[in-house]
Short mmCIF file of C-alpha atoms in Angstrom, two decimals:
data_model
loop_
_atom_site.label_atom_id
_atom_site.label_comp_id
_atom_site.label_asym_id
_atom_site.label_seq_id
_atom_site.Cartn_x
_atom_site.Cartn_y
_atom_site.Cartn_z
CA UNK G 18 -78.11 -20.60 156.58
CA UNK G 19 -76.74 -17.48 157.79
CA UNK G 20 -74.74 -14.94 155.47
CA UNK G 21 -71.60 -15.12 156.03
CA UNK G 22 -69.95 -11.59 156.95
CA UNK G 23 -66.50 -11.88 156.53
CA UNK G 24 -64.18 -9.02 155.16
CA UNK G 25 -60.88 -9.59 153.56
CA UNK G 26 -58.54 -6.40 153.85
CA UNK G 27 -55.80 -5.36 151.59
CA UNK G 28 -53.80 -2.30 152.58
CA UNK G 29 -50.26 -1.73 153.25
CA UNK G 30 -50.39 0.81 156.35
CA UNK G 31 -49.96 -1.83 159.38
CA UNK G 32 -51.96 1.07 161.87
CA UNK G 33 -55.09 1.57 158.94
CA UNK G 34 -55.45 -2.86 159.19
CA UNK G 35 -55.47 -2.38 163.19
CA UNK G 36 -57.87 0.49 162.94
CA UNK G 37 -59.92 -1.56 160.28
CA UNK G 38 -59.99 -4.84 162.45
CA UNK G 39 -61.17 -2.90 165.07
CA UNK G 40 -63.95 -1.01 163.38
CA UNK G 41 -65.47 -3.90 161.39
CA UNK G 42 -65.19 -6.12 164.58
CA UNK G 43 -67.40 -3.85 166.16
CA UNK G 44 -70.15 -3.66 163.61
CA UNK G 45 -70.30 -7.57 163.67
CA UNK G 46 -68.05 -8.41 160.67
CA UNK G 47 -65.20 -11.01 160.28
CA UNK G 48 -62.00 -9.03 159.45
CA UNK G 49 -58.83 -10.92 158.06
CA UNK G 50 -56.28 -8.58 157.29
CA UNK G 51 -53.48 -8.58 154.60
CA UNK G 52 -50.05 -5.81 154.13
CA UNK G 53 -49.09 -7.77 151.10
CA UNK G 54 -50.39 -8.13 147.57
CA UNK G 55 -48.48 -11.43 147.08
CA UNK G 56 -49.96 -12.96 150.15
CA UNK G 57 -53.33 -11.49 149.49
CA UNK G 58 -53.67 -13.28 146.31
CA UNK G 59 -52.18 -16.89 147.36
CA UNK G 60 -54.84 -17.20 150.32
CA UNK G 61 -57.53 -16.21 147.96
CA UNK G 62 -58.32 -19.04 146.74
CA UNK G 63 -58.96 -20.08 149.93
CA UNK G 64 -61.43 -17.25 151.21
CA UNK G 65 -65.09 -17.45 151.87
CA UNK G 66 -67.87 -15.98 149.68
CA UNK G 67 -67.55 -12.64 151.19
CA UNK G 68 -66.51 -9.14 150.81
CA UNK G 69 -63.31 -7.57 149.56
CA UNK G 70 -61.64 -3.75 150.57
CA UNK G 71 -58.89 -2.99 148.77
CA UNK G 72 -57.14 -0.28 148.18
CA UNK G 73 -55.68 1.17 145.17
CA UNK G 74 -52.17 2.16 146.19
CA UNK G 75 -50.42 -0.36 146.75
CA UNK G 76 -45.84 0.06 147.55
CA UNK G 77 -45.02 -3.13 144.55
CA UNK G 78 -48.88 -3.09 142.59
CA UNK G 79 -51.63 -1.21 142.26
CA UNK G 80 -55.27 -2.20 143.55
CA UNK G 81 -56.83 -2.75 139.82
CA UNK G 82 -53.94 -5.41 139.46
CA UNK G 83 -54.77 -7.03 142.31
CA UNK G 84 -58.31 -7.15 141.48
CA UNK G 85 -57.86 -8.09 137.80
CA UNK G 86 -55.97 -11.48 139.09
CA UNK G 87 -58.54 -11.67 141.59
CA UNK G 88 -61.14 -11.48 139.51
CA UNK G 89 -59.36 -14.40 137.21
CA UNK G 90 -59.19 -16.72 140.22
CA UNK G 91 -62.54 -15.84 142.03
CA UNK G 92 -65.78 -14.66 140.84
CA UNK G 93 -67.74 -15.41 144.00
CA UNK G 94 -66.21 -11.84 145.75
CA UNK G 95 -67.66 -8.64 145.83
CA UNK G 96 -64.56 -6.30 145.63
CA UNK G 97 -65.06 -2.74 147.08
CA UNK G 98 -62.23 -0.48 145.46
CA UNK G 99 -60.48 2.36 148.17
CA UNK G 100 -59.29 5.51 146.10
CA UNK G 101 -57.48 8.78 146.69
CA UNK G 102 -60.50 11.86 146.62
CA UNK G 103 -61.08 12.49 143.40
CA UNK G 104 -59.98 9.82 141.61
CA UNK G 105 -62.94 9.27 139.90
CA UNK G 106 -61.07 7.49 136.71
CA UNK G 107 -59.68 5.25 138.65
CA UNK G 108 -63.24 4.09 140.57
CA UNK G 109 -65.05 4.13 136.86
CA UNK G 110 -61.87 1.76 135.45
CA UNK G 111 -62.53 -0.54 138.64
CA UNK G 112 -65.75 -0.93 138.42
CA UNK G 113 -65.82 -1.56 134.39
CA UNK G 114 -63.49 -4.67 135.61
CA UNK G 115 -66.45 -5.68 138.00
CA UNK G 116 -65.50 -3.65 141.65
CA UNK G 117 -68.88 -3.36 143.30
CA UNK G 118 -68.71 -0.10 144.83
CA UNK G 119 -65.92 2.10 145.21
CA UNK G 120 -64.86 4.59 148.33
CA UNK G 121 -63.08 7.57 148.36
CA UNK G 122 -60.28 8.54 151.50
CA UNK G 123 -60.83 9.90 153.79
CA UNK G 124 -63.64 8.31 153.96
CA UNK G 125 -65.96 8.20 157.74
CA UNK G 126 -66.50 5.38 159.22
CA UNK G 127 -70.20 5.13 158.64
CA UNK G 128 -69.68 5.87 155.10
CA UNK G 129 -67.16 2.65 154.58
CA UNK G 130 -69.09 0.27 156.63
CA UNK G 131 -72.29 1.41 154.43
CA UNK G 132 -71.11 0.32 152.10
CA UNK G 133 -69.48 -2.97 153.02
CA UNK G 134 -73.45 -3.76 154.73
CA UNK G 135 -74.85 -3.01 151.04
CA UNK G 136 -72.50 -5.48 149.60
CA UNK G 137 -74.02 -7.91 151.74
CA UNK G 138 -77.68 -6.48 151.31
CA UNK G 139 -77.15 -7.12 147.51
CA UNK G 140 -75.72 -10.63 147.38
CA UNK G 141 -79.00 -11.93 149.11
CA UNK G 142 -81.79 -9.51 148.10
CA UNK G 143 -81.14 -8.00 144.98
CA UNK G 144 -80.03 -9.74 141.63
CA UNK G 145 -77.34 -8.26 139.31
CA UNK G 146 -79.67 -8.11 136.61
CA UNK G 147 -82.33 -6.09 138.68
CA UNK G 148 -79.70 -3.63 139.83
CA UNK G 149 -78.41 -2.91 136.55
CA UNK G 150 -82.42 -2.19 135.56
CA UNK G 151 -82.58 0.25 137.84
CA UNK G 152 -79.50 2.02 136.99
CA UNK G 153 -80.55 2.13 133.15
CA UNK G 154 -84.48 3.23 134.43
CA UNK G 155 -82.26 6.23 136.49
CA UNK G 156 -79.91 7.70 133.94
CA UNK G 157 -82.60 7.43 131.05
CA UNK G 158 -84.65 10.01 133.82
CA UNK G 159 -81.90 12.79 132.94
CA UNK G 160 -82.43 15.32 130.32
CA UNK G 161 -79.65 14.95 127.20
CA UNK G 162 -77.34 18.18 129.33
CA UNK G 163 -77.75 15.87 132.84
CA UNK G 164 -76.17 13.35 130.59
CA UNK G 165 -73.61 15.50 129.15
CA UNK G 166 -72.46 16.31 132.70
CA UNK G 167 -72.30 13.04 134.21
CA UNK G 168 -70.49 11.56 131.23
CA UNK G 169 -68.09 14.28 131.44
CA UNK G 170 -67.55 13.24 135.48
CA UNK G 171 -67.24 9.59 135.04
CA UNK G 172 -64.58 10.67 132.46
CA UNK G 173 -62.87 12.82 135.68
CA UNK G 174 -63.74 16.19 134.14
CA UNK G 175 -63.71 18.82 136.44
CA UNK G 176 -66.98 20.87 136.27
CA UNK G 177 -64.96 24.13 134.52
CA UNK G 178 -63.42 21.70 131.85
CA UNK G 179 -66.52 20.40 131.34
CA UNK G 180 -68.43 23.87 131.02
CA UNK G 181 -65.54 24.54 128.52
CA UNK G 182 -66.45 21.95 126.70
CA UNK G 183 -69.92 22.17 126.33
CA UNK G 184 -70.01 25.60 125.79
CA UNK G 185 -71.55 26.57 129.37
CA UNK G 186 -71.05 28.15 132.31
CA UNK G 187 -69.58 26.52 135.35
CA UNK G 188 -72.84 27.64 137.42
CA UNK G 189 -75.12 26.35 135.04
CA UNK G 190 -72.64 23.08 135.11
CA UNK G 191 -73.35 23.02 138.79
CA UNK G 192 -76.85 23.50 138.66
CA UNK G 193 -77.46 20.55 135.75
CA UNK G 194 -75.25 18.55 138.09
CA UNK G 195 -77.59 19.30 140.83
CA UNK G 196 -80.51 18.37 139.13
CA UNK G 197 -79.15 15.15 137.82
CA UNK G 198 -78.15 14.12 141.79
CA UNK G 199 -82.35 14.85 142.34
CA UNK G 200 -83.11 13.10 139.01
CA UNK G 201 -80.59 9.77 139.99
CA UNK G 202 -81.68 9.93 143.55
CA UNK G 203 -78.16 10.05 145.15
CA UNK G 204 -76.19 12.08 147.11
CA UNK G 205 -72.68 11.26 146.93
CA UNK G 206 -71.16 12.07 143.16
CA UNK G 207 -69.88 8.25 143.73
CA UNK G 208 -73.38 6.59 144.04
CA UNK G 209 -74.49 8.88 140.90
CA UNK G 210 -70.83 7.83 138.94
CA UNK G 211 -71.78 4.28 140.56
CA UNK G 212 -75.34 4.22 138.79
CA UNK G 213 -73.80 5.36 135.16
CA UNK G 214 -71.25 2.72 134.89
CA UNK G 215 -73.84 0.06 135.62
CA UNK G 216 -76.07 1.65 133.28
CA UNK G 217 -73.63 1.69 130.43
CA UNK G 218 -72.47 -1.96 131.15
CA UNK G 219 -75.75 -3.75 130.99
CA UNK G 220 -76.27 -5.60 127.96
CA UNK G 221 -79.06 -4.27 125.32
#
């Protein structure tokens, strides 16, 4: 049976959902294309296992509302969550209320349909519970400061606030925060922000 490859799209800017339906046409997905929260959420019931983009900033909701109800109504759907750059709060909230990636704008085009394909890649060859065993066998690799500093990001901490706060200097901040991209195996801050919120929610 094949997978189905279908993308649902939430996002309010009529020329981003042509752009959009142009790009994931061309890498072989399904797009179907929404301006409207409201009308969004009464054909979801509707939708196909698939994949959901959605972005946070939304003219009469915000994206985490949207995904809360859909999250009520479906559980079948992996939602990707679109945020402003640096916005990290707002991607670590999402993905507490089950998001399963986040991107940040402005994002490249091989960058979002990355991860749109590894939504996919998961669903069929990776259980939840293996994933979330690898994030825990990850962050337990960093040393007690790599920990300090990646808390302090998922919490949105600049690295000078957290220096201040842990009694440091921003370059050292930068260099633990170095070391615990090496130590997580990532290279976006997102994948490594990605890793300790699926660490922290797995049971035990």
């Amino acid at each position: 049976m094949p997978i189905e490859r279908t993308v649902y799209v939430l996002d309010d800017d009529e020329a981003v959902l042509r752009s959009l339906e142009r790009l994931l046409s061309s890498a072989n997905f399904e797009p179907v294309t929404f301006e409207r929260a409201d009308q969004f959420l009464a054909a979801a019931m509707g939708f196909k296992p698939a994949c959901v983009l959605l972005d946070v900033r939304l003219p009469d909701t915000n994206g985490l509302e949207v995904q809360a109800q859909l999250t009520r109504m479906r559980s079948d759907l992996s939602v990707i969550i679109v945020t402003a750059q640096g916005d990290i709060q707002t991607a670590v909230r999402a993905m507490r209320a089950g998001a399963s990636d986040f991107i940040e704008k402005p994002y490249s085009d091989h960058a979002l349909l990355g991860a749109i394909e590894a939504t996919f890649t998961k669903e069929s060859q990776i259980t939840g519970d293996r994933e979330g065993a690898d994030a825990v066998r990850r962050v337990a690799s960093l040393s007690p400061r790599e920990r300090d500093v990646l808390d302090g990001l998922m919490a949105g901490r600049p690295n000078k606030l957290i220096a201040y706060e842990l009694g440091l200097s921003v370059r050292t901040v930068e260099v633990h925060r170095a070391r615990m991209m090496d130590r997580l195996e990532v290279r976006q801050l997102s994948e490594a922000i990605r890793l300790g919120v699926v660490a922290r929610l797995r049971p035990g």
